[in-house]
Coordinates of C-alpha atoms in Angstrom, one line a residue:
M24 CA 62.6 30.8 64.9
A25 CA 60.2 29.8 67.5
Y26 CA 60.7 26.9 69.8
V27 CA 57.6 24.8 71.1
E28 CA 57.9 22.6 74.1
K29 CA 55.8 21.0 76.6
H30 CA 55.4 22.7 79.9
G31 CA 53.6 20.5 82.3
T32 CA 50.3 19.3 81.1
T33 CA 50.2 22.1 78.5
W34 CA 52.2 23.4 75.7
R35 CA 54.2 26.8 75.1
Y36 CA 56.4 28.6 72.7
R37 CA 59.6 30.6 72.9
I38 CA 60.6 33.0 70.2
P39 CA 64.1 34.7 70.4
C40 CA 63.9 38.4 69.4
G41 CA 67.3 39.9 69.7
I42 CA 69.3 41.5 72.6
D43 CA 68.1 43.9 75.2
A44 CA 70.1 47.2 74.8
G45 CA 69.8 48.0 78.2
T46 CA 70.9 44.8 80.1
G47 CA 72.8 43.1 77.2
R48 CA 70.7 39.9 77.7
R49 CA 68.9 37.9 75.2
K50 CA 65.1 38.8 74.8
Q51 CA 62.4 36.4 74.2
V52 CA 58.7 36.2 73.8
T53 CA 57.1 33.4 75.9
K54 CA 53.5 32.2 76.0
G55 CA 52.0 28.8 77.3
G56 CA 48.8 27.4 78.4
F57 CA 48.0 25.8 74.9
R58 CA 46.2 22.5 75.1
T59 CA 48.2 21.1 72.0
K60 CA 51.3 21.3 70.3
K61 CA 49.6 22.3 67.0
E62 CA 47.8 25.3 68.9
A63 CA 51.1 26.5 70.3
Q64 CA 52.6 26.3 66.8
L65 CA 50.0 28.3 65.2
A66 CA 50.1 31.0 68.0
A67 CA 53.8 31.1 67.6
S68 CA 53.6 31.5 63.8
E69 CA 51.3 34.6 64.4
A70 CA 53.6 36.1 67.2
E71 CA 56.5 35.8 64.7
L72 CA 54.7 37.5 61.9
A73 CA 53.5 40.3 64.3
I74 CA 57.3 40.7 65.7
S75 CA 58.7 40.9 62.1
G76 CA 56.1 43.4 61.2
N77 CA 56.8 45.4 64.4
A78 CA 53.3 44.9 65.4
Y79 CA 53.8 42.4 68.3
V80 CA 52.0 43.4 71.6
P81 CA 53.4 41.6 74.4
N82 CA 51.3 40.4 77.4
S83 CA 50.6 43.0 80.1
K84 CA 48.9 43.0 83.4
T85 CA 48.3 46.8 83.3
T86 CA 44.8 47.6 84.4
F87 CA 42.6 50.1 83.0
D88 CA 42.8 52.4 86.0
E89 CA 46.5 52.1 85.8
F90 CA 47.0 53.3 82.3
A91 CA 44.0 55.9 82.6
A92 CA 46.0 57.6 85.4
E93 CA 49.2 57.7 83.1
W94 CA 47.0 59.0 80.2
L95 CA 45.4 61.8 82.2
K96 CA 48.9 63.1 83.2
I97 CA 49.8 63.4 79.6
Y98 CA 46.5 64.9 78.6
A99 CA 46.7 67.6 81.4
Q100 CA 49.9 69.0 79.9
D101 CA 48.2 70.8 77.1
V102 CA 44.7 71.6 78.3
K103 CA 42.8 73.8 80.9
V104 CA 42.4 72.8 84.5
S105 CA 38.6 72.7 83.8
S106 CA 39.0 70.2 81.0
V107 CA 41.2 67.9 83.1
R108 CA 38.5 68.0 85.7
I109 CA 35.9 66.9 83.4
R110 CA 37.9 64.0 82.0
A111 CA 38.7 62.8 85.3
H112 CA 35.1 62.7 86.2
Q113 CA 34.5 60.7 82.9
L114 CA 37.4 58.6 83.7
G115 CA 35.6 57.8 87.0
L116 CA 32.5 56.4 85.0
L117 CA 34.9 54.2 83.1
S118 CA 36.5 52.9 86.1
K119 CA 33.2 51.4 87.3
G120 CA 33.1 49.4 84.3
F121 CA 36.8 48.6 83.7
G122 CA 38.8 49.8 86.6
S123 CA 40.8 46.7 87.7
T124 CA 40.5 44.8 84.5
P125 CA 43.5 44.4 82.4
I126 CA 43.4 46.8 79.5
Q127 CA 44.2 43.9 77.0
R128 CA 41.1 42.2 77.9
I129 CA 38.8 44.8 77.2
T130 CA 37.0 43.8 74.0
A131 CA 34.7 45.7 71.5
R132 CA 31.8 43.7 72.9
T133 CA 32.5 44.4 76.6
Y134 CA 32.9 48.1 75.6
E135 CA 29.5 48.3 74.0
Q136 CA 27.8 46.5 76.9
F137 CA 29.4 49.3 79.1
L138 CA 27.9 52.0 77.0
S139 CA 24.5 50.1 77.1
A140 CA 24.5 50.0 80.7
L141 CA 25.0 53.9 80.9
V142 CA 21.9 54.2 78.8
E143 CA 20.0 51.8 81.1
G144 CA 21.5 53.8 84.1
E145 CA 19.6 57.0 82.9
F146 CA 22.7 58.8 82.1
S147 CA 22.1 61.7 79.7
V148 CA 23.3 61.6 76.1
N149 CA 25.7 64.5 76.6
T150 CA 27.3 62.4 79.6
I151 CA 27.4 59.2 77.6
S152 CA 28.9 61.0 74.6
G153 CA 31.6 62.5 76.9
V154 CA 32.6 59.3 78.4
H155 CA 32.9 57.7 75.0
T156 CA 35.1 60.5 73.8
T157 CA 37.3 60.1 76.8
A158 CA 37.5 56.4 76.3
R159 CA 38.5 56.7 72.6
M160 CA 41.5 59.2 73.7
V161 CA 42.5 56.6 76.5
F162 CA 42.5 53.4 74.1
K163 CA 44.1 55.3 71.1
K164 CA 47.1 56.1 73.4
A165 CA 47.2 52.6 74.7
L166 CA 47.2 51.5 71.0
Q167 CA 50.0 53.9 70.1
Y168 CA 52.1 52.6 73.1
K169 CA 51.5 49.1 71.8
L170 CA 49.6 47.9 75.0
I171 CA 46.8 46.7 73.1
K172 CA 46.4 45.1 69.6
E173 CA 43.1 46.7 68.7
D174 CA 41.0 49.7 69.9
P175 CA 37.7 48.3 71.5
T176 CA 36.1 51.8 70.8
Q177 CA 37.0 52.1 67.1
Y178 CA 33.6 51.0 65.9
A179 CA 31.6 51.7 68.8
K180 CA 28.6 54.2 68.8
P181 CA 27.1 55.3 71.9
P182 CA 23.5 54.1 72.0
R183 CA 20.6 56.7 72.5
R184 CA 17.8 56.1 75.0
Q185 CA 14.5 55.6 73.1
S186 CA 12.4 58.7 73.4
R187 CA 8.9 58.1 75.0
S188 CA 7.4 60.6 72.7
I189 CA 7.9 61.7 69.3
R190 CA 7.5 65.3 70.1
M191 CA 10.8 67.4 70.0
T192 CA 9.4 69.5 72.8
D193 CA 9.6 66.7 75.3
N194 CA 13.3 67.3 75.7
V195 CA 13.2 71.3 75.7
P196 CA 15.3 72.8 78.4
R197 CA 13.6 74.8 81.0
Y198 CA 13.2 78.6 80.4
L199 CA 11.0 81.3 81.9
E200 CA 8.2 83.0 80.1
K201 CA 8.3 86.8 79.7
D202 CA 5.9 87.2 82.5
E203 CA 7.9 84.9 84.8
L204 CA 11.1 86.7 84.0
I205 CA 9.6 90.0 84.7
R206 CA 8.1 88.7 88.1
F207 CA 11.6 87.3 89.2
L208 CA 13.5 90.6 88.3
D209 CA 10.9 92.5 90.2
A210 CA 11.3 90.4 93.3
A211 CA 15.1 90.8 92.7
R212 CA 14.9 94.4 92.9
V213 CA 12.6 94.5 95.9
H214 CA 13.8 91.6 98.0
G215 CA 17.4 91.0 96.6
I216 CA 20.5 92.3 98.2
S217 CA 23.5 94.3 96.8
Y218 CA 23.8 93.6 93.1
D219 CA 21.1 90.6 92.6
Y220 CA 18.8 92.7 90.4
T221 CA 22.0 93.8 88.3
L222 CA 23.3 90.3 87.9
F223 CA 20.2 88.4 87.0
T224 CA 19.1 91.3 84.6
L225 CA 22.5 91.2 83.0
I226 CA 22.5 87.4 82.3
A227 CA 18.8 87.4 81.1
Y228 CA 19.3 90.2 78.8
T229 CA 22.8 88.9 77.3
G230 CA 22.5 85.0 77.7
M231 CA 26.1 85.0 78.9
R232 CA 27.1 81.9 80.9
I233 CA 27.4 82.0 84.6
G234 CA 31.1 81.5 84.6
E235 CA 31.4 84.5 82.1
A236 CA 29.5 86.7 84.4
C237 CA 31.5 85.7 87.6
A238 CA 34.6 86.6 85.6
L239 CA 33.4 90.0 84.5
L240 CA 35.7 92.9 85.2
W241 CA 34.6 96.5 85.0
E242 CA 37.2 97.1 82.3
D243 CA 35.1 94.6 80.1
I244 CA 32.0 97.0 80.2
D245 CA 32.1 100.1 77.8
F246 CA 29.4 102.3 79.0
D247 CA 29.9 104.7 76.0
E248 CA 29.5 102.0 73.3
G249 CA 26.8 100.1 75.3
T250 CA 28.8 96.8 75.1
V251 CA 30.2 93.9 77.2
T252 CA 33.4 92.1 76.2
I253 CA 33.3 88.3 77.0
S254 CA 37.1 87.2 77.0
K255 CA 37.0 84.8 80.1
T256 CA 35.4 82.5 82.4
L257 CA 35.8 81.7 86.0
Y258 CA 36.9 78.3 87.3
S259 CA 36.6 77.5 90.9
P260 CA 36.4 73.6 91.4
N261 CA 35.6 74.0 95.3
G262 CA 33.2 77.0 94.8
N263 CA 35.7 79.0 97.0
A264 CA 36.4 82.7 96.1
N265 CA 39.8 82.1 97.6
S266 CA 40.7 79.6 95.0
F267 CA 40.0 80.4 91.4
E268 CA 41.5 80.7 87.9
L269 CA 40.5 83.1 85.0
L270 CA 40.3 80.8 82.0
P271 CA 39.6 81.2 78.3
P272 CA 36.0 80.9 77.4
K273 CA 34.3 77.5 76.9
T274 CA 34.5 77.6 73.1
A275 CA 36.6 79.6 70.6
N276 CA 33.2 81.1 69.5
G277 CA 32.9 82.4 73.2
Y278 CA 35.2 85.4 72.5
R279 CA 32.7 88.0 71.8
I280 CA 31.4 91.6 72.4
I281 CA 27.7 91.9 73.2
D282 CA 25.6 94.8 72.8
V283 CA 23.4 95.7 75.7
P284 CA 20.2 97.4 76.4
D285 CA 20.1 100.7 78.4
A286 CA 18.2 98.9 81.3
V287 CA 21.3 96.7 81.8
L288 CA 23.7 99.6 81.6
D289 CA 21.7 101.6 84.0
A290 CA 21.7 98.8 86.5
L291 CA 25.5 98.5 86.1
R292 CA 26.1 102.1 86.6
D293 CA 23.9 102.1 89.9
W294 CA 25.8 99.0 91.2
R295 CA 29.1 100.5 90.3
K296 CA 28.4 103.5 92.6
E297 CA 27.7 100.9 95.6
W298 CA 30.7 98.7 94.5
L299 CA 33.1 102.0 94.9
L300 CA 31.6 102.7 98.4
E301 CA 32.1 99.0 99.4
R302 CA 35.6 99.0 98.2
M303 CA 36.5 102.2 100.1
A304 CA 34.9 100.8 103.3
H305 CA 37.1 97.7 103.2
A306 CA 40.3 99.5 102.1
S307 CA 43.3 97.4 102.6
D308 CA 41.2 94.2 103.1
W309 CA 39.9 94.7 99.5
Y310 CA 41.4 92.1 96.9
D311 CA 42.4 94.2 94.1
E312 CA 44.4 92.0 91.7
H313 CA 41.1 92.2 89.5
D314 CA 38.2 94.5 89.6
F315 CA 35.6 92.0 89.6
V316 CA 32.1 93.4 88.9
F317 CA 30.4 90.7 91.1
V318 CA 32.0 90.0 94.3
A319 CA 31.6 87.6 97.3
E320 CA 29.8 88.8 100.3
R321 CA 32.3 87.7 102.8
R322 CA 35.6 88.0 100.8
P323 CA 35.9 91.6 99.7
G324 CA 36.9 92.2 96.2
R325 CA 37.0 88.5 95.2
P326 CA 34.6 86.9 92.7
I327 CA 31.3 85.2 93.6
C328 CA 31.2 81.8 92.5
H329 CA 28.5 79.6 90.8
R330 CA 27.2 78.3 94.3
G331 CA 26.8 81.6 95.6
I332 CA 24.7 82.7 92.8
Q333 CA 22.5 79.7 93.2
V334 CA 21.9 80.7 96.9
R335 CA 20.9 84.1 95.8
I336 CA 18.4 82.8 93.2
D337 CA 16.8 80.3 95.7
R338 CA 16.3 83.2 98.1
I339 CA 14.3 85.4 95.6
Q340 CA 12.5 82.6 94.4
K341 CA 11.0 81.8 97.8
T342 CA 9.5 85.1 97.8
L343 CA 7.5 84.8 94.6
S344 CA 3.7 84.5 94.9
P345 CA 2.3 82.7 93.1
P346 CA 5.5 80.6 92.8
I347 CA 7.3 79.6 90.0
K348 CA 7.3 75.8 90.2
T349 CA 10.4 74.6 88.5
R350 CA 13.7 75.7 90.6
I351 CA 15.4 78.4 88.7
T352 CA 19.1 77.9 88.0
P353 CA 21.8 80.4 86.4
H354 CA 21.4 78.3 83.1
V355 CA 17.6 78.8 82.8
F356 CA 18.4 82.7 82.3
R357 CA 20.5 81.7 79.5
H358 CA 17.8 79.6 77.9
T359 CA 15.3 82.3 78.6
H360 CA 17.3 84.8 76.7
I361 CA 17.5 82.2 73.7
S362 CA 13.8 81.8 73.8
L363 CA 13.1 85.5 73.8
L364 CA 15.2 86.3 70.9
A365 CA 13.6 83.4 69.0
E366 CA 10.4 84.7 69.8
A367 CA 11.5 88.2 68.5
G368 CA 12.3 86.6 65.2
V369 CA 16.2 86.6 65.5
P370 CA 17.6 84.1 63.1
L371 CA 19.2 81.0 64.9
H372 CA 22.7 81.7 63.6
E373 CA 22.7 85.2 65.0
I374 CA 21.4 83.9 68.4
M375 CA 24.2 81.4 68.6
D376 CA 26.7 84.2 67.7
R377 CA 25.2 86.3 70.5
V378 CA 25.5 83.6 73.2
G379 CA 28.9 82.4 72.1
Q380 CA 28.2 79.0 70.4
L381 CA 29.0 77.5 67.1
D382 CA 26.6 74.6 67.0
D383 CA 24.6 73.5 70.0
E384 CA 21.8 71.0 70.3
T385 CA 20.4 72.7 73.4
T386 CA 19.9 76.0 71.8
K387 CA 18.3 74.6 68.5
R388 CA 15.8 72.7 70.9
V389 CA 14.7 75.9 72.3
Y390 CA 14.7 77.8 69.2
L391 CA 12.7 75.2 67.5
H392 CA 10.1 74.9 70.4
V393 CA 9.7 78.7 70.5
T394 CA 9.4 79.2 66.8
K395 CA 6.8 76.6 66.1
T396 CA 4.1 78.9 66.8
R397 CA 5.4 81.1 64.1
K398 CA 5.7 78.2 61.6
K399 CA 1.8 77.7 62.4
E400 CA 1.1 81.3 61.8
A401 CA 3.0 81.0 58.4
C402 CA 1.0 78.1 57.4
R403 CA -2.4 79.9 58.3
L404 CA -1.4 82.8 56.3
F405 CA -0.3 80.7 53.3
D406 CA -3.7 78.9 53.3
N407 CA -5.5 82.1 53.5
L408 CA -3.6 83.4 50.5
M409 CA -4.6 80.4 48.3
K410 CA -8.1 80.6 49.5
S411 CA -8.3 84.2 48.5
A412 CA -6.7 83.4 45.1
K413 CA -9.5 80.7 44.5
K414 CA -12.3 83.1 45.4
A415 CA -10.7 85.6 42.7

């Protein structure tokens, strides 16, 4: 039974709730600061009902940052290191909104205001969606631990930034046209060093992710069958060839065997000869735990990382005349592969299978943008057919 009493100028309640098994002392729930006795009595009744239903949430000063750090340790036990890194980054954005705020004080309204602020801050739709997913996991765990009464993210829906144009092509990812790709690969052959031409031809002709290319081993290439097996990706948080991990592909659909054209196989064969000579030259200094296809310039045998590949791209792009105005990144080659498959008439589901995706909005946007010309041609052919039928 609750006891209501005056405490200074306000009222408070005390509710006995058994004996603490650890200390043997009586436990009680206390809350004060009520202006009137009636307010304290009503609050006490609600607390008693929650306690009897095992739904009582005691007051806590635990901040969002404190609980988020605890959650991240639990989350890290069952996922890849790269996933932990992504969640930690997303928690950093959440911390800017709620860091020192007691987690019990975060309401549905304040959470939706936070999401709206991300939109106004020009964060991408994918970034906001990722932050929201992380927040839902954190608050769900807090609810499980009875640290909060309600999950403020439960009914929240990340708002989308209003498009400045109704055209779907406004958000099409950057890719190279056929002539631009040919010009770049020609420049890589003439001005590139070691395996530049081989690497960029491979990712442009297969659409593999750059992490997958960095993790590629010679045993993954079947020259007789003309295939490349994708079974892993390189994770190097600091861009350092001395510190890396080989992880499973980004998605379950990422495990795949890709058919590659003869031009790619020929380039790989040529590089294989140079690779063997380099290995012999470095002898015992060569890192031989794995036979990486694309190795770092100054760390013999170790894999090249994303940052090193971007340096190589920038070096080649500077030699182009006339220049390609948009800066080329490794992902541009992946988008280019998707666009060329779409232009060749390959169905969307086959493209996604080839590039290791089950369902991806970026791929769809590229595909729809490229195939719009073919749709216009289909309309023209249909119109001609109907006109000829009328004349007959």
